[in-house]
Coordinates of C-alpha atoms and ligand atoms in Angstrom, one line a residue:
X902 CA -12.5 11.4 -35.1
X903 CA -15.8 12.8 -33.7
X904 CA -18.4 10.1 -34.5
X905 CA -20.6 10.9 -31.5
X906 CA -22.5 14.2 -31.1
X907 CA -21.5 15.4 -27.7
X908 CA -24.4 17.0 -25.7
X909 CA -23.7 20.2 -23.9
X910 CA -22.0 19.5 -20.7
X911 CA -22.3 21.4 -17.4
X912 CA -20.0 19.7 -14.9
X913 CA -17.2 20.7 -12.5
X914 CA -14.8 20.1 -15.4
X915 CA -16.5 22.6 -17.8
X916 CA -16.6 25.0 -14.9
X917 CA -12.8 24.9 -15.0
X918 CA -13.0 26.0 -18.6
X919 CA -12.6 22.6 -20.3
X920 CA -14.6 21.9 -23.5
X921 CA -17.6 19.5 -23.7
X922 CA -15.7 16.7 -25.5
X923 CA -13.2 16.5 -22.7
X924 CA -15.8 16.9 -19.9
X925 CA -17.8 14.1 -21.6
X926 CA -14.8 11.8 -21.8
X927 CA -13.8 12.2 -18.1
X928 CA -17.4 11.8 -17.1
X929 CA -17.5 8.5 -18.9
X930 CA -14.4 7.5 -17.0
X931 CA -16.2 8.1 -13.8
X932 CA -14.5 11.3 -12.7
X933 CA -17.1 13.5 -11.0
X934 CA -14.9 16.2 -9.4
X935 CA -11.5 17.6 -10.2
X936 CA -8.7 16.5 -7.7
X937 CA -7.0 19.5 -5.9
X938 CA -4.1 19.5 -8.4
X939 CA -6.5 19.5 -11.3
X940 CA -8.7 22.4 -9.8
X941 CA -5.5 24.4 -9.4
X942 CA -3.6 23.5 -12.6
X943 CA -6.3 23.4 -15.3
X944 CA -7.0 27.1 -15.4
X945 CA -3.3 28.0 -15.3
X946 CA -2.5 25.7 -18.1
X947 CA -5.5 26.8 -20.0
X948 CA -4.2 30.5 -19.7
X949 CA -1.0 29.5 -21.3
X950 CA 1.3 30.1 -18.4
X951 CA 4.2 27.9 -17.4
X952 CA 3.8 25.7 -14.4
X953 CA 6.2 24.3 -11.8
X954 CA 4.3 21.7 -9.9
X955 CA 4.8 19.1 -7.1
X956 CA 2.2 16.6 -6.1
X957 CA 2.1 13.2 -4.5
X958 CA 1.6 10.2 -6.8
X959 CA -2.0 9.3 -7.2
X960 CA -3.2 12.8 -7.1
X961 CA -4.5 13.0 -10.6
X962 CA -1.5 14.8 -12.0
X963 CA -1.7 13.3 -15.5
X964 CA -5.2 14.7 -16.1
X965 CA -4.1 18.0 -14.5
X966 CA -1.8 18.6 -17.4
X967 CA -3.3 16.5 -20.1
X968 CA -6.9 17.9 -20.1
X969 CA -6.0 21.5 -20.6
X970 CA -3.3 20.6 -23.1
X971 CA -6.0 18.6 -25.2
X972 CA -8.2 21.7 -24.9
X973 CA -5.5 24.1 -26.0
X974 CA -4.5 21.9 -29.0
X975 CA -8.1 22.1 -30.2
X976 CA -8.0 20.2 -33.4
X977 CA -5.6 17.7 -35.1
X978 CA -2.9 19.5 -37.0
X979 CA -0.6 16.7 -38.4
X980 CA 2.5 17.7 -36.5
X981 CA 3.9 17.3 -33.1
X982 CA 2.7 20.3 -31.0
X983 CA 3.0 18.8 -27.5
X984 CA 5.9 16.6 -26.1
X985 CA 5.6 14.9 -22.8
X986 CA 8.9 13.6 -21.5
X987 CA 8.8 10.7 -19.0
X988 CA 11.7 8.9 -17.2
X989 CA 10.5 5.4 -17.9
X990 CA 8.8 3.4 -20.6
X991 CA 6.0 2.3 -18.3
X992 CA 5.2 6.0 -17.5
X993 CA 5.4 7.0 -21.1
X994 CA 2.9 4.3 -22.1
X995 CA 0.6 5.2 -19.2
X996 CA 0.5 8.8 -20.1
X997 CA -0.2 7.9 -23.8
X998 CA -3.1 5.6 -22.7
X999 CA -4.5 8.3 -20.5
X1000 CA -4.3 10.9 -23.2
X1001 CA -6.0 8.5 -25.6
X1002 CA -8.9 8.2 -23.2
X1003 CA -9.1 11.9 -22.3
X1004 CA -9.0 12.8 -26.1
X1005 CA -11.4 10.1 -27.1
X1006 CA -14.2 12.5 -28.3
X1007 CA -11.7 14.9 -30.1
X1008 CA -9.5 14.3 -33.1
X1009 CA -6.2 14.9 -31.3
X1010 CA -3.8 12.1 -31.9
X1011 CA -1.1 10.7 -29.5
X1012 CA 1.8 8.2 -29.8
X1013 CA 4.4 6.9 -27.5
X1014 CA 8.1 6.7 -28.3
X1015 CA 10.5 4.6 -26.0
X1016 CA 13.5 2.4 -26.4
X1017 CA 13.9 -1.4 -26.3
X1018 CA 11.5 -2.0 -29.1
X1019 CA 11.7 -1.7 -32.9
X1020 CA 11.7 1.7 -34.7
X1021 CA 9.1 0.8 -37.4
X1022 CA 5.8 1.7 -35.9
X1023 CA 7.3 4.7 -34.1
X1024 CA 8.7 6.0 -37.4
X1025 CA 5.3 5.5 -39.1
X1026 CA 3.4 7.3 -36.4
X1027 CA 5.9 10.2 -36.5
X1028 CA 5.8 10.5 -40.2
X1029 CA 2.1 10.6 -40.2
X1030 CA 2.2 13.6 -37.8
X1031 CA 0.7 13.1 -34.3
X1032 CA -0.3 16.0 -32.0
X1033 CA 1.1 14.7 -28.9
X1034 CA 4.2 12.5 -28.2
X1035 CA 4.9 10.8 -24.8
X1036 CA 8.5 9.8 -24.9
X1037 CA 11.5 8.7 -22.9
X1038 CA 14.5 10.9 -23.6
X1039 CA 17.0 8.4 -25.2
X1040 CA 14.8 7.0 -27.9
X1041 CA 13.4 10.5 -28.8
X1042 CA 17.0 11.6 -29.3
X1043 CA 17.6 8.8 -31.6
X1044 CA 14.7 9.8 -33.7
X1045 CA 15.8 13.5 -33.7
X1046 CA 19.2 12.5 -34.8
X1047 CA 17.9 10.2 -37.6
X1048 CA 15.6 13.0 -38.7
X1049 CA 12.5 10.9 -38.1
X1050 CA 11.1 13.3 -35.5
X1051 CA 11.1 17.1 -35.2
X1052 CA 10.3 19.3 -32.4
X1053 CA 10.1 22.5 -34.5
X1054 CA 6.3 22.6 -34.0
X1055 CA 6.2 22.1 -30.2
X1056 CA 3.9 24.5 -28.5
X1057 CA 3.7 22.8 -25.2
X1058 CA 6.5 20.8 -23.5
X1059 CA 5.8 18.7 -20.4
X1060 CA 8.8 17.6 -18.2
X1061 CA 7.3 15.0 -15.8
X1062 CA 8.9 13.3 -12.8
X1063 CA 12.0 15.4 -13.4
X1064 CA 13.7 14.3 -10.2
X1065 CA 13.5 10.7 -11.4
X1066 CA 15.1 11.8 -14.6
X1067 CA 17.9 13.3 -12.6
X1068 CA 18.2 10.1 -10.6
X1069 CA 18.4 8.0 -13.8
X1070 CA 21.2 10.2 -15.3
X1071 CA 18.9 11.6 -18.1
X1072 CA 19.4 15.3 -17.3
X1073 CA 21.9 15.9 -20.2
X1074 CA 19.5 14.3 -22.7
X1075 CA 16.6 16.3 -21.3
X1076 CA 18.6 19.5 -21.7
X1077 CA 19.4 18.6 -25.3
X1078 CA 15.8 17.9 -26.0
X1079 CA 14.6 21.1 -24.5
X1080 CA 17.2 23.0 -26.6
X1081 CA 15.6 21.5 -29.7
X1082 CA 12.1 22.9 -28.9
X1083 CA 11.1 26.4 -30.0
X1084 CA 11.8 29.1 -27.3
X1085 CA 8.3 30.4 -27.6
X1086 CA 6.4 27.6 -25.9
X1087 CA 4.5 26.7 -22.8
X1088 CA 6.5 24.6 -20.3
X1089 CA 5.1 22.5 -17.6
X1090 CA 7.6 21.1 -15.0
X1091 CA 6.7 18.4 -12.5
X1092 CA 9.0 17.1 -9.7
X1093 CA 8.4 15.8 -6.3
X1094 CA 11.7 17.3 -5.0
X1095 CA 13.8 20.3 -6.2
X1096 CA 17.5 19.8 -5.7
X1097 CA 19.8 22.5 -6.9
X1098 CA 20.4 21.0 -10.4
X1099 CA 16.7 21.0 -11.0
X1100 CA 16.1 24.5 -9.7
X1101 CA 18.8 25.5 -12.2
X1102 CA 17.1 23.6 -15.0
X1103 CA 13.7 25.0 -14.1
X1104 CA 15.2 28.5 -14.2
X1105 CA 16.5 28.0 -17.7
X1106 CA 13.5 26.1 -19.1
X1107 CA 10.6 28.0 -17.6
X1108 CA 9.3 31.5 -17.9
X1109 CA 7.6 33.2 -14.9
X1110 CA 6.1 29.9 -13.8
X1111 CA 3.1 29.7 -11.6
X1112 CA 3.9 27.4 -8.7
X1113 CA 1.5 24.6 -7.7
X1114 CA 2.0 22.5 -4.6
X1115 CA -0.3 19.8 -3.4
X1116 CA -0.1 18.5 0.1
X1117 CA 3.2 18.0 1.8
X1118 CA 5.5 16.6 -1.0
X1119 CA 7.1 14.4 1.6
X1120 CA 4.1 12.9 3.1
X1121 CA 3.1 9.4 2.4
X1122 CA -0.3 8.8 0.8
X1123 CA -2.8 9.5 3.6
X1124 CA -5.2 6.7 2.7
X1125 CA -2.6 4.1 3.2
X1126 CA -2.4 2.1 6.5
X1127 CA 1.1 1.3 7.3
X1128 CA 2.6 -1.6 9.4
X1129 CA 6.1 -2.8 10.1
X1130 CA 6.5 -6.6 10.6
X1131 CA 9.6 -7.3 12.5
X1132 CA 11.2 -10.7 11.7
X1133 CA 14.6 -12.4 11.6
X1134 CA 16.1 -12.6 8.1
X1135 CA 15.7 -16.4 7.8
X1136 CA 12.0 -16.3 8.4
X1137 CA 11.2 -13.4 5.9
X1138 CA 9.9 -15.7 3.2
X1139 CA 7.8 -17.7 5.5
X1140 CA 6.3 -14.6 7.0
X1141 CA 5.6 -13.3 3.6
X1142 CA 3.8 -16.5 2.7
X1143 CA 1.8 -16.3 5.9
X1144 CA 0.8 -12.7 5.3
X1145 CA -0.3 -13.5 1.8
X1146 CA -2.4 -16.4 3.2
X1147 CA -4.0 -14.4 5.9
X1148 CA -4.6 -11.2 4.1
X1149 CA -7.6 -10.6 2.0
X1150 CA -5.9 -8.9 -0.9
X1151 CA -7.2 -8.1 -4.3
X1152 CA -3.8 -7.6 -5.8
X1153 CA -0.4 -7.0 -4.2
X1154 CA 3.0 -5.6 -5.3
X1155 CA 6.0 -6.9 -3.5
X1156 CA 9.1 -4.7 -3.6
X1157 CA 12.7 -6.0 -3.3
X1158 CA 15.9 -4.1 -3.4
X1159 CA 17.7 -6.0 -6.0
X1160 CA 16.8 -7.6 -9.4
X1161 CA 18.1 -10.9 -8.2
X1162 CA 16.0 -10.7 -5.1
X1163 CA 12.9 -10.0 -7.2
X1164 CA 13.6 -13.1 -9.4
X1165 CA 14.2 -15.2 -6.4
X1166 CA 11.0 -14.2 -4.6
X1167 CA 9.0 -14.6 -7.8
X1168 CA 10.3 -18.2 -8.3
X1169 CA 9.6 -19.2 -4.7
X1170 CA 6.1 -17.7 -4.8
X1171 CA 5.4 -19.6 -8.1
X1172 CA 6.5 -22.8 -6.4
X1173 CA 3.8 -22.0 -3.8
X1174 CA 1.2 -21.8 -6.5
X1175 CA 0.9 -18.0 -6.6
X1176 CA 0.6 -16.4 -10.1
X1177 CA 3.3 -13.9 -10.4
X1178 CA 4.7 -11.2 -12.7
X1179 CA 8.1 -9.6 -12.4
X1180 CA 9.3 -6.1 -13.3
X1181 CA 12.9 -4.8 -13.1
X1182 CA 15.5 -3.3 -15.4
X1183 CA 17.0 -6.6 -16.6
X1184 CA 13.7 -7.7 -18.0
X1185 CA 13.0 -7.0 -21.7
X1186 CA 10.4 -4.4 -22.7
X1187 CA 8.1 -7.2 -23.8
X1188 CA 8.4 -9.1 -20.5
X1189 CA 7.8 -5.8 -18.5
X1190 CA 4.6 -5.0 -20.5
X1191 CA 3.4 -8.5 -20.2
X1192 CA 3.9 -8.6 -16.5
X1193 CA 2.2 -5.2 -16.1
X1194 CA -0.7 -6.2 -18.3
X1195 CA -1.1 -9.5 -16.5
X1196 CA -1.2 -7.8 -13.2
X1197 CA -3.6 -5.2 -14.4
X1198 CA -6.1 -7.8 -16.0
X1199 CA -5.9 -10.0 -12.9
X1200 CA -4.0 -13.0 -14.4
X1201 CA -1.2 -12.4 -12.0
X1202 CA -2.2 -11.8 -8.3
X1203 CA 1.2 -10.7 -7.4
X1204 CA 3.7 -8.3 -9.0
X1205 CA 7.3 -8.5 -7.8
X1206 CA 9.2 -5.3 -8.6
X1207 CA 12.3 -3.3 -7.8
X1208 CA 12.2 0.4 -7.2
X1209 CA 12.6 1.3 -10.9
X1210 CA 9.0 0.2 -11.2
X1211 CA 7.8 2.1 -8.1
X1212 CA 7.4 5.6 -9.4
X1213 CA 4.3 6.7 -10.9
X1214 CA 3.0 3.4 -12.3
X1215 CA -0.8 3.7 -12.4
X1216 CA -2.3 0.5 -11.4
X1217 CA -5.8 0.7 -10.2
X1218 CA -7.1 -1.3 -7.4
X1219 CA -3.7 -2.4 -5.8
X1220 CA -4.9 -3.3 -2.3
X1221 CA -1.5 -4.1 -0.7
X1222 CA 2.1 -3.2 -1.0
X1223 CA 4.6 -5.5 0.7
X1224 CA 8.2 -4.3 1.2
X1225 CA 10.0 -7.5 1.3
X1226 CA 13.1 -5.4 1.7
X1227 CA 13.1 -2.1 3.5
X1228 CA 13.9 0.6 0.9
X1229 CA 17.3 2.2 1.9
X1230 CA 16.1 5.5 0.6
X1231 CA 13.0 6.8 2.6
X1232 CA 11.7 8.6 -0.5
X1233 CA 11.4 5.2 -2.2
X1234 CA 9.1 4.1 0.6
X1235 CA 6.8 6.9 -0.3
X1236 CA 6.9 6.1 -3.9
X1237 CA 6.4 2.4 -3.2
X1238 CA 3.4 2.8 -1.0
X1239 CA 2.0 5.4 -3.6
X1240 CA 1.0 2.3 -5.6
X1241 CA -1.9 1.7 -3.1
X1242 CA -4.4 4.4 -2.1
X1243 CA -4.4 6.0 -5.4
X1244 CA -7.1 8.7 -5.9
X1245 CA -9.1 8.2 -2.9
X1246 CA -9.1 4.3 -2.6
X1247 CA -7.5 2.7 0.4
X1248 CA -4.6 0.3 0.8
X1249 CA -2.3 -1.3 3.2
X1250 CA 1.5 -1.2 3.2
X1251 CA 3.4 -4.0 5.0
X1252 CA 7.1 -3.8 5.5
X1253 CA 9.3 -6.7 6.8
X1254 CA 11.8 -5.4 9.1
X1255 CA 14.9 -7.3 10.2
X1256 CA 17.7 -6.3 12.7
X1257 CA 19.7 -5.0 9.8
X1258 CA 16.9 -2.7 8.6
X1259 CA 16.2 -1.1 11.9
X1260 CA 18.0 2.2 11.1
X1261 CA 16.4 2.4 7.7
X1262 CA 13.0 1.7 9.1
X1263 CA 13.5 4.6 11.6
X1264 CA 14.6 7.0 8.9
X1265 CA 11.4 6.2 7.0
X1266 CA 9.4 7.1 10.1
X1267 CA 11.4 10.4 10.4
X1268 CA 10.8 11.1 6.7
X1269 CA 7.1 10.6 6.8
X1270 CA 6.8 12.3 10.2
X1271 CA 4.9 9.5 11.8
X1272 CA 5.6 6.4 13.7
X1273 CA 4.5 3.1 12.1
X1274 CA 2.9 0.4 14.1
X1275 CA 4.9 -2.8 14.7
X1276 CA 2.7 -5.9 14.2
X1277 CA 3.1 -9.5 14.9
X1278 CA 1.2 -12.3 13.2
X1279 CA -0.7 -14.3 15.8
X1280 CA 0.5 -18.0 15.8
X1281 CA 3.4 -17.6 13.6
X1282 CA 6.4 -19.6 14.8
X1283 CA 8.6 -16.6 15.3
X1284 CA 12.3 -17.1 16.1
X1285 CA 13.0 -14.7 19.0
X1286 CA 15.0 -11.6 18.2
X1287 CA 16.0 -8.4 19.9
X1288 CA 13.6 -6.9 17.3
X1289 CA 10.7 -7.9 19.6
X1290 CA 12.2 -6.0 22.5
X1291 CA 12.2 -2.3 22.0
X1292 CA 14.9 -1.5 24.6
X1293 CA 17.2 -4.2 23.4
X1294 CA 16.7 -2.9 20.0
X1295 CA 17.6 0.6 21.0
X1296 CA 20.9 -0.9 22.3
X1297 CA 21.5 -2.9 19.1
X1298 CA 20.8 0.2 17.0
X1299 CA 23.2 2.3 19.1
X1300 CA 26.0 -0.5 18.6
X1301 CA 25.3 -0.9 14.9
X1302 CA 28.0 0.5 12.6
X1303 CA 26.9 3.8 11.2
X1304 CA 28.3 5.5 8.0
X1305 CA 30.3 2.5 6.6
X1306 CA 27.1 0.2 6.8
X1307 CA 25.2 2.9 4.9
X1308 CA 27.8 3.1 2.2
X1309 CA 27.9 -0.6 1.7
X1310 CA 24.2 -0.7 1.3
X1311 CA 24.3 2.3 -1.1
X1312 CA 26.4 0.4 -3.6
X1313 CA 24.1 -2.6 -3.4
X1314 CA 21.1 -0.4 -4.1
X1315 CA 22.9 0.9 -7.2
X1316 CA 22.2 -2.4 -9.0
X1317 CA 18.5 -2.0 -9.0
Ligands
LIG256 P1 -2.3 10.1 -11.6 O1 -1.9 10.8 -10.3 O2 -2.4 11.0 -12.7 O3 -1.4 8.8 -11.9 O4 -3.8 9.5 -11.4 C1 -4.1 8.6 -10.4 C2 -5.4 7.9 -10.7 O5 -6.5 8.8 -10.4 C3 -5.7 7.4 -12.1 O6 -6.2 6.1 -12.0 C4 -6.6 8.3 -12.6 O7 -7.5 7.7 -13.6 C5 -7.4 8.7 -11.4 N1 -8.0 10.0 -11.5 C6 -7.5 11.2 -11.9 N2 -8.3 12.2 -11.8 C7 -9.4 11.8 -11.3 C8 -10.6 12.4 -10.8 N3 -10.9 13.7 -11.0 N4 -11.5 11.6 -10.3 C9 -11.4 10.3 -10.0 N5 -10.2 9.7 -10.4 C10 -9.3 10.4 -11.0

């Protein structure tokens, strides 16, 4: 589909080697300059080389691989030539939507394949022959086994958020999918961390990759202002309400550790007349899409989510993230706050910290390499706690059980 005549473009995107149709589409989306990962990755991907990349969330990673892929695919060819594997349905959908927009003035087609929904439309799209598939591993394997999808024509394979796929136990599926792609292909591999399993996978799946690193992979998004709000457990919800009342937020995501916790907070907020969407892994695909859509279009002011939803979701204009529960894994903190401060805009991240959480809060500070300011809400009827007294706190921390406590929490976190 090229209904519009594209005038010749001379932009910072064409300077990277991208064609006019792509430059025109991104200009229309308001992109003036490539982000650092785009400036680095676009020429490498255009040259056909393999890439191993790490970048913080919100850095423009999707366009960094999608724009040069659309350029390289050139024109529609009625078969799958590019496969993008994503760990979650939300991410797969998001990538499909982004590619639709970037390819708007080309005839390249894209579809999304994920589980939890019917097979009908996916089968039709696959039978028609689309150029790009964004997929989660499980459902794609189903289609491959049923013979309704084929990867024989894949020229470019993108493995995105590979560390997340590892966390979610998808690595064997990913390996089976890679094995079904032609050996002569370009492979792009993105992962925030590189544990040994992934280094091994990369060694097997990539050929002489160019390494692209943006920023410190462990750093929290620099545009985000962080604050810890110490509070006793029994006052957490009241403090949350007070924070919501006093903060001028456009939209806020509240993170909890457990699915039950997410549901509970959502109900309590609804009783307080907030409009709320909920995302966690026990919600059906339809409920998750509705929650995300409602949040994006502003019909929900609050989105309550577990960490499953934390990675990579691209939600423009999130002004605040509230960690109702301190994440037990410091990396999840970085992913949670990555929801704000995406691509140059700023955001705030509030974290409620109870006495139980002191140790996890400290590990977050160690992980991001900065101390986070402790704040108190003026006039809030705080119940006194050792939390408000740094020296007493140090003693409490020293007295707290160490490894056993951690293990217990680890099992709780497993039910996200
Ligand atoms: P990503 O890291 O791919 O999830 O992108 C994060 C956000 O940045 C998305 O909302 C993109 O639309 C936006 N974005 C990506 N590239 C640019 C750019 N060059 N200029 C402005 N915004 C961008």
